[in-house]
Short mmCIF file of C-alpha atoms in Angstrom, two decimals:
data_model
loop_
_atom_site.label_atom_id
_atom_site.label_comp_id
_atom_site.label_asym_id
_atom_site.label_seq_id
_atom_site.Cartn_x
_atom_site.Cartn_y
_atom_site.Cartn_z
CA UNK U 6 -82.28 49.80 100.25
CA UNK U 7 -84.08 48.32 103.56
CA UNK U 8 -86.49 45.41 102.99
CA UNK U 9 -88.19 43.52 105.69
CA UNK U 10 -88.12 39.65 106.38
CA UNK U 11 -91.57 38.43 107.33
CA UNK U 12 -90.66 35.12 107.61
CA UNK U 13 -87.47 35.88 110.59
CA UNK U 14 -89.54 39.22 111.25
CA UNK U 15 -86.08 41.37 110.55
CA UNK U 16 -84.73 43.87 108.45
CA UNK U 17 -82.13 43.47 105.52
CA UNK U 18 -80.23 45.94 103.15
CA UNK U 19 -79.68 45.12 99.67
CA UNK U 20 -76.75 47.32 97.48
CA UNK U 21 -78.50 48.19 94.82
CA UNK U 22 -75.48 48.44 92.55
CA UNK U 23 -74.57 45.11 93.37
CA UNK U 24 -77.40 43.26 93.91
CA UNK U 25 -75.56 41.58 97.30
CA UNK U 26 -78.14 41.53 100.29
CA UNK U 27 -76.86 41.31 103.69
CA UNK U 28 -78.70 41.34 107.72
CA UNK U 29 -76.41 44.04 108.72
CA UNK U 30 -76.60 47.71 108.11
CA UNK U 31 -73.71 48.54 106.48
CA UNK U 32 -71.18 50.95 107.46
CA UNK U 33 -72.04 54.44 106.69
CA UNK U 34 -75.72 54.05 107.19
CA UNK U 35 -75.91 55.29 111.13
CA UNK U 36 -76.28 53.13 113.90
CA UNK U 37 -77.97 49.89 114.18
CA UNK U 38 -82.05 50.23 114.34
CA UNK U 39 -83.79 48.40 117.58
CA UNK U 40 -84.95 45.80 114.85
CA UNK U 41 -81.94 45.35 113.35
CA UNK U 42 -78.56 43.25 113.78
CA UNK U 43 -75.71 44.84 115.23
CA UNK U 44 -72.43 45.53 112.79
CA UNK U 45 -70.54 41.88 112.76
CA UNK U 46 -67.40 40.66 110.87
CA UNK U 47 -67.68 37.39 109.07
CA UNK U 48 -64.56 37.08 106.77
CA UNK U 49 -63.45 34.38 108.47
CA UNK U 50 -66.30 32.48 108.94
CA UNK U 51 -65.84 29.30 106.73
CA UNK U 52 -68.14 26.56 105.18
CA UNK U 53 -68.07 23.26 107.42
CA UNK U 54 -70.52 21.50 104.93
CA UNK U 55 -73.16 21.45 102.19
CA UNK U 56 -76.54 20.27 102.83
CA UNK U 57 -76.24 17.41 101.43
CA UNK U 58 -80.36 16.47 101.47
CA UNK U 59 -82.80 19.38 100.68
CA UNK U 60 -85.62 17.89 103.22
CA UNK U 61 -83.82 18.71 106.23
CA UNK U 62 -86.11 20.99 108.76
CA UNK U 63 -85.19 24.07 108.64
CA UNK U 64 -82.83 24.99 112.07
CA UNK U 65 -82.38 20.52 112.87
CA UNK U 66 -79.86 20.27 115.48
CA UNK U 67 -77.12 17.83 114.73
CA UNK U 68 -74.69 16.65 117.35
CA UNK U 69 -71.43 14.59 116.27
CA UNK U 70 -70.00 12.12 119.10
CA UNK U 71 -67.47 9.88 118.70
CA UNK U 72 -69.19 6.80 118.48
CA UNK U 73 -71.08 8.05 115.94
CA UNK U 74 -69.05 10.27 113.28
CA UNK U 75 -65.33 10.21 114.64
CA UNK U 76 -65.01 12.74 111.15
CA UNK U 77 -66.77 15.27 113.02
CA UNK U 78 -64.04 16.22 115.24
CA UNK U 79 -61.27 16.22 112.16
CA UNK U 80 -63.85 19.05 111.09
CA UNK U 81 -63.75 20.92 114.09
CA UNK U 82 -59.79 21.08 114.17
CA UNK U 83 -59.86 21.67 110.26
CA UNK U 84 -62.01 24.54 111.57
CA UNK U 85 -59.73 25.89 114.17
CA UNK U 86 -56.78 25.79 112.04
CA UNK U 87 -57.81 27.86 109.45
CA UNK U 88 -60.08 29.89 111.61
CA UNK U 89 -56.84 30.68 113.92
CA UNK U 90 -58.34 30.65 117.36
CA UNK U 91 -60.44 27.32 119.51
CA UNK U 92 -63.63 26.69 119.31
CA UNK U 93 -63.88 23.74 121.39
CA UNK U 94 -63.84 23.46 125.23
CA UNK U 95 -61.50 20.21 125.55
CA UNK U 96 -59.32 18.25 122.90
CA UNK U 97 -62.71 15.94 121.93
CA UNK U 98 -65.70 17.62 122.88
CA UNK U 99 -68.93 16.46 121.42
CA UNK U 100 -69.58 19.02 119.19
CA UNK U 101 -73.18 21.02 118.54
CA UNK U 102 -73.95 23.23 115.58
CA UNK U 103 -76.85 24.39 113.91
CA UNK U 104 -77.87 23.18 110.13
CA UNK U 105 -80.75 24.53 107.65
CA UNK U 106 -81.11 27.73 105.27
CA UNK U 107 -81.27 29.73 108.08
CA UNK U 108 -79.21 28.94 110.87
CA UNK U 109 -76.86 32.14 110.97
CA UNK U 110 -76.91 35.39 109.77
CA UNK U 111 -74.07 35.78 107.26
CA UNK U 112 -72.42 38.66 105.14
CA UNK U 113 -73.81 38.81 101.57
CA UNK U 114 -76.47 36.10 101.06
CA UNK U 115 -78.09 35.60 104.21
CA UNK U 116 -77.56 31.80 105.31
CA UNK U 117 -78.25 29.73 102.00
CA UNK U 118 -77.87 25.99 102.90
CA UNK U 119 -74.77 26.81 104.80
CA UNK U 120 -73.73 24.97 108.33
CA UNK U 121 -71.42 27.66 110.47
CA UNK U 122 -70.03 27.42 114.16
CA UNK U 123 -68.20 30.18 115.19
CA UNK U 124 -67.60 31.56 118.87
CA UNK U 125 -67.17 34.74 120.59
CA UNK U 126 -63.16 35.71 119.11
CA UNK U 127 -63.71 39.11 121.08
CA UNK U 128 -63.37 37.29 124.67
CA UNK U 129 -60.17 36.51 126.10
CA UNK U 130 -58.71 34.48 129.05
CA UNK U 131 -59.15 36.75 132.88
CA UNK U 132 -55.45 37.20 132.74
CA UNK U 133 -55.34 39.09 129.77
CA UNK U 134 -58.29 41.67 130.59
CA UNK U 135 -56.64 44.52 132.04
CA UNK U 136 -58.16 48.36 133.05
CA UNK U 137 -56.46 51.51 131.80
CA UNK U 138 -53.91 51.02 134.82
CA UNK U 139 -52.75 47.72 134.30
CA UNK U 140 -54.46 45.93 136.79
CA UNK U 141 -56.57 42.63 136.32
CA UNK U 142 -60.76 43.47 135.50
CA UNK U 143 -62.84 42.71 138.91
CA UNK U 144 -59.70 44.03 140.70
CA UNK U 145 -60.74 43.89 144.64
CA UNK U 146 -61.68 46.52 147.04
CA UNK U 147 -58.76 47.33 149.19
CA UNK U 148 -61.71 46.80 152.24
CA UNK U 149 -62.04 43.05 151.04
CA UNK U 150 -58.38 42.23 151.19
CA UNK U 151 -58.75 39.46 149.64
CA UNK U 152 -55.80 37.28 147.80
CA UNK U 153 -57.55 34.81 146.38
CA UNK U 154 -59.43 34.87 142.61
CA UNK U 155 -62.65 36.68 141.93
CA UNK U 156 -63.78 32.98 140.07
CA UNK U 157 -65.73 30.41 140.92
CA UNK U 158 -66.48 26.86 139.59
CA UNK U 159 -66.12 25.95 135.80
CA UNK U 160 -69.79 25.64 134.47
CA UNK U 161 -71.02 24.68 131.18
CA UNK U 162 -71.83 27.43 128.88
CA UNK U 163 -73.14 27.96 125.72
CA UNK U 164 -70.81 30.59 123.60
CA UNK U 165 -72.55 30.84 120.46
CA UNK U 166 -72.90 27.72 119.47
CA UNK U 167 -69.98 26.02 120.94
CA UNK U 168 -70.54 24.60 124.47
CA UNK U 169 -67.34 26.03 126.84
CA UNK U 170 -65.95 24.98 130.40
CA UNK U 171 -66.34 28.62 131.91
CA UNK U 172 -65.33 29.86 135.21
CA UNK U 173 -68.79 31.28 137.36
CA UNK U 174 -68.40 34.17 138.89
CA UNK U 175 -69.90 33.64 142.81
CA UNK U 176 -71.89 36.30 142.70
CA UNK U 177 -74.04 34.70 139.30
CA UNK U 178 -73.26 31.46 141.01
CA UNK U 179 -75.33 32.11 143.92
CA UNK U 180 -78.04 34.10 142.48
CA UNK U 181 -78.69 30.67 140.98
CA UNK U 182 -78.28 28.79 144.00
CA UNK U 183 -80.72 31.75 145.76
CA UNK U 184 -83.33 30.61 143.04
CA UNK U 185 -83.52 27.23 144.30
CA UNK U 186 -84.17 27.83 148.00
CA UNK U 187 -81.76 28.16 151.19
CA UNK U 188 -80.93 24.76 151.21
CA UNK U 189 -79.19 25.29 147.82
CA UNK U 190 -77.10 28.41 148.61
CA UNK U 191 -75.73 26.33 151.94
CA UNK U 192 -74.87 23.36 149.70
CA UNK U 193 -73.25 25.83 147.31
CA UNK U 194 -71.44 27.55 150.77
CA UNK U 195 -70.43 23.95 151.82
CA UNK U 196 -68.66 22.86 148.60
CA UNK U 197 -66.60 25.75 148.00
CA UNK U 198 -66.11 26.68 151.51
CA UNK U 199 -62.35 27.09 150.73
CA UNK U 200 -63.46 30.46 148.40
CA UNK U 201 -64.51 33.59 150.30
CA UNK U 202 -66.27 35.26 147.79
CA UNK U 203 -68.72 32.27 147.74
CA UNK U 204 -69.17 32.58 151.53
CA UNK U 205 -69.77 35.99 151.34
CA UNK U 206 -72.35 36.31 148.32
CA UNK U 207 -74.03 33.30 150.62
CA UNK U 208 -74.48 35.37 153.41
CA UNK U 209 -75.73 38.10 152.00
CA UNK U 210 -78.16 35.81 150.21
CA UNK U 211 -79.18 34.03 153.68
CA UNK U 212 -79.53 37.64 154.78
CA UNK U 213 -82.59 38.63 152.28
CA UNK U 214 -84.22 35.28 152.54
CA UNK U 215 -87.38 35.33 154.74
CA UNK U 216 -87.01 31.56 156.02
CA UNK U 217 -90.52 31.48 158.03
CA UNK U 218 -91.29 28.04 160.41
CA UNK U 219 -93.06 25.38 159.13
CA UNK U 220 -97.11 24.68 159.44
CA UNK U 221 -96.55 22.97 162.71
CA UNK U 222 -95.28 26.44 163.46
CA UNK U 223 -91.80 25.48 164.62
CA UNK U 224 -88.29 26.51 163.15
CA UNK U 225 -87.61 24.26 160.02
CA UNK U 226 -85.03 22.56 158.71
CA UNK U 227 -83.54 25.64 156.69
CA UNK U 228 -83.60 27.96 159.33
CA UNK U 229 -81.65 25.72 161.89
CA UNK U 230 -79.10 24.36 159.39
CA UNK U 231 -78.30 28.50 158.40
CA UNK U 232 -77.67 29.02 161.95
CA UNK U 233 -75.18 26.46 161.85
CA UNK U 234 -73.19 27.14 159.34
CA UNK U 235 -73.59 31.13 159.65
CA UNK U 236 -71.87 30.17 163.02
CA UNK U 237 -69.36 28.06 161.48
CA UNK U 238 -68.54 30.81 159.15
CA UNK U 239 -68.13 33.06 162.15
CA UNK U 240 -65.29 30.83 163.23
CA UNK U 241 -63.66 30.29 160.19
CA UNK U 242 -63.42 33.86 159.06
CA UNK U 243 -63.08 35.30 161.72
CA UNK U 244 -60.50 38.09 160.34
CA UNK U 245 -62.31 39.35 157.34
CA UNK U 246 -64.37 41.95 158.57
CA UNK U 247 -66.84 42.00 155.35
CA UNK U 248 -68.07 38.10 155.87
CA UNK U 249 -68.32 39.04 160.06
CA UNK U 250 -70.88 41.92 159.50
CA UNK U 251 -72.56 40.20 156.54
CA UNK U 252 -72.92 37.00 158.98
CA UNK U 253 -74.57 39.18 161.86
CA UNK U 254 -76.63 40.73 159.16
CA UNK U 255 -78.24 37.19 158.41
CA UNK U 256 -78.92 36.24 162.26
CA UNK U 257 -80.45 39.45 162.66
CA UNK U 258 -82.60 38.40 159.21
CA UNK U 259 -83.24 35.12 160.85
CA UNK U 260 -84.52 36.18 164.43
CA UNK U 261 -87.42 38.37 162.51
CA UNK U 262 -89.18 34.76 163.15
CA UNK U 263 -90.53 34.24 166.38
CA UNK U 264 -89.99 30.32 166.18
CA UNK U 265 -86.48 31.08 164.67
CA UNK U 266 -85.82 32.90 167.55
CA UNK U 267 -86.77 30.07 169.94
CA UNK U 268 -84.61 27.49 167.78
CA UNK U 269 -81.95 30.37 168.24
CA UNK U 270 -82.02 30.70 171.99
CA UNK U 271 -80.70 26.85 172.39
CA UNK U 272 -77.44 27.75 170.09
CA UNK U 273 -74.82 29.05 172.17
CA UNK U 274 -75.00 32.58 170.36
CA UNK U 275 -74.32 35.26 172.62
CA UNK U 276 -70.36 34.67 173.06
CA UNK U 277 -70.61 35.12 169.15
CA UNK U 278 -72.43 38.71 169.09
CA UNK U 279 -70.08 39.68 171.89
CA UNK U 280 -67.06 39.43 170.34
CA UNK U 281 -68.49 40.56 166.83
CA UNK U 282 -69.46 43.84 168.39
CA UNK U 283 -66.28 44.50 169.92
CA UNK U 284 -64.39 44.01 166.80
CA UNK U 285 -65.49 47.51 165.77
CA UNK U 286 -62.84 50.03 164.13
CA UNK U 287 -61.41 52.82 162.90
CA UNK U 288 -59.75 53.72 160.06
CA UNK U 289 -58.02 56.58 158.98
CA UNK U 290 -56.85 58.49 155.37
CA UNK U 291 -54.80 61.27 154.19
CA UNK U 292 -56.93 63.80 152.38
CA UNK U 293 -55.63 67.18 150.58
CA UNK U 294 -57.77 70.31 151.33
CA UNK U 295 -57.48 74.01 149.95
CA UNK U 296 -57.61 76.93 152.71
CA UNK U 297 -56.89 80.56 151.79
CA UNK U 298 -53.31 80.11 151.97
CA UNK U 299 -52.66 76.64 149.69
CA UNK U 300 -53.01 73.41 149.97
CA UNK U 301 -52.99 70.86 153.25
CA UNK U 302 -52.41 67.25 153.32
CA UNK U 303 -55.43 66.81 156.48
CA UNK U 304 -55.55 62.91 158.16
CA UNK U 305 -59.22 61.74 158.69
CA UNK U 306 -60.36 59.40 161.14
CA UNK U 307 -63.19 57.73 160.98
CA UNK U 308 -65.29 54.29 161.01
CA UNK U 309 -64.80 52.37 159.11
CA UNK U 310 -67.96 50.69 156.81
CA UNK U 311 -67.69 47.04 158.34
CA UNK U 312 -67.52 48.20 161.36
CA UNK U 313 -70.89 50.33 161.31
CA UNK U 314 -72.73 47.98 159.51
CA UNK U 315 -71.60 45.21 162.61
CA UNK U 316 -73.09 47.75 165.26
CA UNK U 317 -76.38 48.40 163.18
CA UNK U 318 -76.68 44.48 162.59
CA UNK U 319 -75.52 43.40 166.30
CA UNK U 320 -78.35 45.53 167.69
CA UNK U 321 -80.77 44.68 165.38
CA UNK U 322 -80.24 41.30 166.31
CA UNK U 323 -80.31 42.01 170.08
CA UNK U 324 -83.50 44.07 169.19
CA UNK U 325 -84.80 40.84 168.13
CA UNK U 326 -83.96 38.54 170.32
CA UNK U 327 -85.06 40.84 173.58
CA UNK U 328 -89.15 40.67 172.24
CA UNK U 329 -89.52 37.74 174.21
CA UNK U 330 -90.24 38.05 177.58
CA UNK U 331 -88.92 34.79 178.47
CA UNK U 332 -85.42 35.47 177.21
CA UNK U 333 -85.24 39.35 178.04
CA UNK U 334 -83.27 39.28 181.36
CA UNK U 335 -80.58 37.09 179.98
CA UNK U 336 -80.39 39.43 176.40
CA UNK U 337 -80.10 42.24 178.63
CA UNK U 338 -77.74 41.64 180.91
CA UNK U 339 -75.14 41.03 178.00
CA UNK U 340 -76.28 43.17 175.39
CA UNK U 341 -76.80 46.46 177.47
CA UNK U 342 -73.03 47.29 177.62
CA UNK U 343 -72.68 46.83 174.24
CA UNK U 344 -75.33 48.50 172.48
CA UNK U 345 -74.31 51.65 174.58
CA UNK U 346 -70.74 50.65 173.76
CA UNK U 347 -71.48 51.19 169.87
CA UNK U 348 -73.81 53.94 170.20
CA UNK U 349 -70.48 56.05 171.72
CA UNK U 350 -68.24 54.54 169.58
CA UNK U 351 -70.50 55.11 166.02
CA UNK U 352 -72.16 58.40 167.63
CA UNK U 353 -72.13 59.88 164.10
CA UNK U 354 -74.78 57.51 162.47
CA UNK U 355 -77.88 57.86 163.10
CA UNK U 356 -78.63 54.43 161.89
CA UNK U 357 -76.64 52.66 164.89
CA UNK U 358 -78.39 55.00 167.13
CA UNK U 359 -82.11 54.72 165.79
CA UNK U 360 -81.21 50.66 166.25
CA UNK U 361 -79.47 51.59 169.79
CA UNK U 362 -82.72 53.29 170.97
CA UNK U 363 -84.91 50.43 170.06
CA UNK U 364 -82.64 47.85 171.47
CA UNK U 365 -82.50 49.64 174.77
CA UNK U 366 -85.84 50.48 175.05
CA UNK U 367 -86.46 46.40 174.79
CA UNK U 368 -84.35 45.53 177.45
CA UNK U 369 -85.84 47.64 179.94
CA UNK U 370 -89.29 46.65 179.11
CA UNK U 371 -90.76 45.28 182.56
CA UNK U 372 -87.17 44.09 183.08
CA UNK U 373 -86.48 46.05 186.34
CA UNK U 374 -82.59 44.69 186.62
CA UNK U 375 -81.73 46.15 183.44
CA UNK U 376 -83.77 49.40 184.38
CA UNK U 377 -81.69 49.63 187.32
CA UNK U 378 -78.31 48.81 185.16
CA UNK U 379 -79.07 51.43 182.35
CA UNK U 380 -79.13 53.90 184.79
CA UNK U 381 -76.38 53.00 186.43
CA UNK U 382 -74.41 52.87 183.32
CA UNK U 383 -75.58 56.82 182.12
CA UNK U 384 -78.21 56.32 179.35
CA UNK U 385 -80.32 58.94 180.21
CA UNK U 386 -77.09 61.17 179.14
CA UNK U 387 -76.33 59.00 175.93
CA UNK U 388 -79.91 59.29 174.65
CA UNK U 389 -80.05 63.45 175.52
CA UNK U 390 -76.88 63.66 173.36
CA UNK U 391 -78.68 61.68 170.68
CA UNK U 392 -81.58 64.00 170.61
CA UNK U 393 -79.36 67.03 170.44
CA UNK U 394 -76.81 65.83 167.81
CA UNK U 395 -80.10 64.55 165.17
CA UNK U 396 -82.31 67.28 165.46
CA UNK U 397 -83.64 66.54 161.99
CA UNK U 398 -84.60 62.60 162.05
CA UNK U 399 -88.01 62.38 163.14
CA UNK U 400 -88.09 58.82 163.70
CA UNK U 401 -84.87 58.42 165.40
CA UNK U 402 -86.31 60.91 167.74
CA UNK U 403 -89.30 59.53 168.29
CA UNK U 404 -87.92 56.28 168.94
CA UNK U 405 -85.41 58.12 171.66
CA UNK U 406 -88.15 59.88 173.43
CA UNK U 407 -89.84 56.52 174.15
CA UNK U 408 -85.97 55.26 175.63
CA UNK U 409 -86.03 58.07 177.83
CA UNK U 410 -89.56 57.40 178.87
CA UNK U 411 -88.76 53.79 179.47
CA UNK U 412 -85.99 55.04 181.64
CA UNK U 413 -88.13 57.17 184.19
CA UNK U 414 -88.14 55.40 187.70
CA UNK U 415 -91.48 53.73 187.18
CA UNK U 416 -90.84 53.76 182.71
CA UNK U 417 -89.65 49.72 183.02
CA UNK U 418 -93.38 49.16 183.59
CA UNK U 419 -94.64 50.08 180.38
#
């Protein structure tokens, strides 16, 4: 029979032939209600104590230190032992557990003046998770290629009652940090600079931050210490592609400010973009594909996803950083030959060339040199391919038409 609990607001079953009442629905009855407790296994959950005092609060947390009741860790080994697995993080931990009438759900008589601690017996040590292949859980992208473990840090966690030295995984590990603000997530970059996981959920994290100046209206402190160490970052990675387009994906993020951008434009960043942009790849792969007479092994060539998402960041950032006047020529005359440069290399995604067409149209904008050297250089040709080859993308046509408007003798004007 089901009852209900008013007092922990729960469901409990009682065998009526027995008279035993557990929290549980036992085996046999379907699958666990939303209200109730899922299936669990305590037969080897053990007594630590008896209450000894009946006026204890119900749910009093008691905490044994060494100073205090050196017997408490004897129990907690007497307690591993028998249970056959560790509860404890470290040799002598100080140990936490609940105590009152109603501090865990047990099997048969739910929780009379018992004391349990038990933790989770199902997890086990990274090592010793392994797929249906063999290979490690959180096994890495081959695009990654990285060599290093998927871990972070060791945090303290709470594992059912028992408090653990856990590894963080960097991507939980800077969600937290992103909670606190940018400053946190570059402290968090800056003390495990060694891990590249960490670096790379910190990019991406500096990348969907909207860092805005302060009420003076100039850059703040955030914004010029990200620049920093995104460029710092630059240079230290500067082989794995994934951190590289992430990195250019937060400057471009950043220069959405207009007094970001002017902090920007004393940082030596151009050099930077240049040879990000270049990096661009391909990358090929063997596929099999059935004609009408069998089966052919086909190699594909194509680019690869780091490099696209560099050429849609790099000229997003150009984009950017050509809106001011002041700064225009000198954007231009660098980042001309290589937004068409990605444009002919990525001529497949629309993306890079919806990004392309805005960047260009910047840099001509009452800029008469670069008028002159975007004509010299073909444009009008690259942006009449783009119209023909997206036929479909409204937007990334409408934003071409207004290139090749720009690019009429007297378009620079405006």
């Amino acid at each position: 029979s089901k009852y209900y609990d008013e007092d922990n607001f729960l469901f409990f079953f009682v065998n009526e032939r027995t008279g035993e009442s557990q929290w549980h629905r036992p085996i046999g009855l379907g699958a666990s209600a939303e209200n109730d407790l899922p299936e669990m296994d305590f037969s080897s959950a053990l007594t630590l104590q008896q209450q000894e005092e009946e006026g204890k609060e119900e749910g009093a947390i008691e905490e044994y230190k060494e100073n205090e009741d050196p017997q408490g860790y004897d129990q907690v080994a007497n307690l591993e032992n028998q249970l056959g697995f560790q509860i404890s993080a470290v040799k002598h931990p100080p140990f936490k557990f609940l105590a009152g009438p109603y501090c865990k759900r047990t099997k048969g008589k739910p929780g009379r003046n018992v004391t349990r601690a038990l933790g989770n017996r199902k997890l086990k040590d990274s090592h010793e998770v392994l797929d249906k292949h063999g290979r490690k859980a959180f096994a890495n992208p081959k695009e990654m290629d990285l060599d290093v473990e998927l871990y972070g840090p060791d945090v303290s966690a709470l594992d059912g009652l028992v408090i653990r030295e856990v590894p963080a995984e960097p991507y939980m590990l800077m969600r937290a940090s992103y909670e606190r603000g940018a400053m946190s997530i570059l402290d968090t970059m800056e003390r495990y600079k060694e891990n590249r996981h960490v670096i790379l959920f910190g990019i991406l994290s500096l990348g969907k931050m909207a860092i805005v100046e302060t009420a003076d209206g100039v850059a703040s402190a955030e914004s010029e210490r990200a620049m920093d160490v995104i460029m710092k970052v630059c240079e230290d990675w500067k082989e794995n592609m994934a951190i590289l387009s992430a990195s250019l994906g937060a400057l471009a993020s950043l220069s959405d400010n207009y007094a970001n951008r002017i902090m920007m434009n004393e940082k030596k960043w151009m050099p930077l973009v240049v040879k990000l942009m270049k990096m661009v790849e391909t990358e090929t792969s063997e596929v099999y594909i059935r004609f009408s007479d069998g089966v052919k092994k086909v190699t594909m060539t194509s680019v690869s996803r780091h490099s696209r998402e560099l050429a849609i960041n790099g000229s997003k950032f150009l984009f950017n950083m050509s809106c001011d006047e002041a700064n225009r020529e000198y954007v231009a005359d660098s980042g001309l030959p290589l937004v068409t440069y990605v444009m002919k290399f990525c001529s497949e995604d629309p993306t890079v060339q919806h990004y392309g067409c805005l960047a260009l149209y910047n840099f001509v904008y009452r800029n008469e040199p670069a008028h002159y050297q975007a004509n010299e250089e073909g444009i009008l040709d690259l942006l009449a391919e783009v119209l023909s080859n997206f036929g479909g993308d409204d937007n990334l046509r409408k934003a071409c038409k207004r290139t090749i408007a720009a690019m009429e003798p007297e378009g620079w004007r405006g």
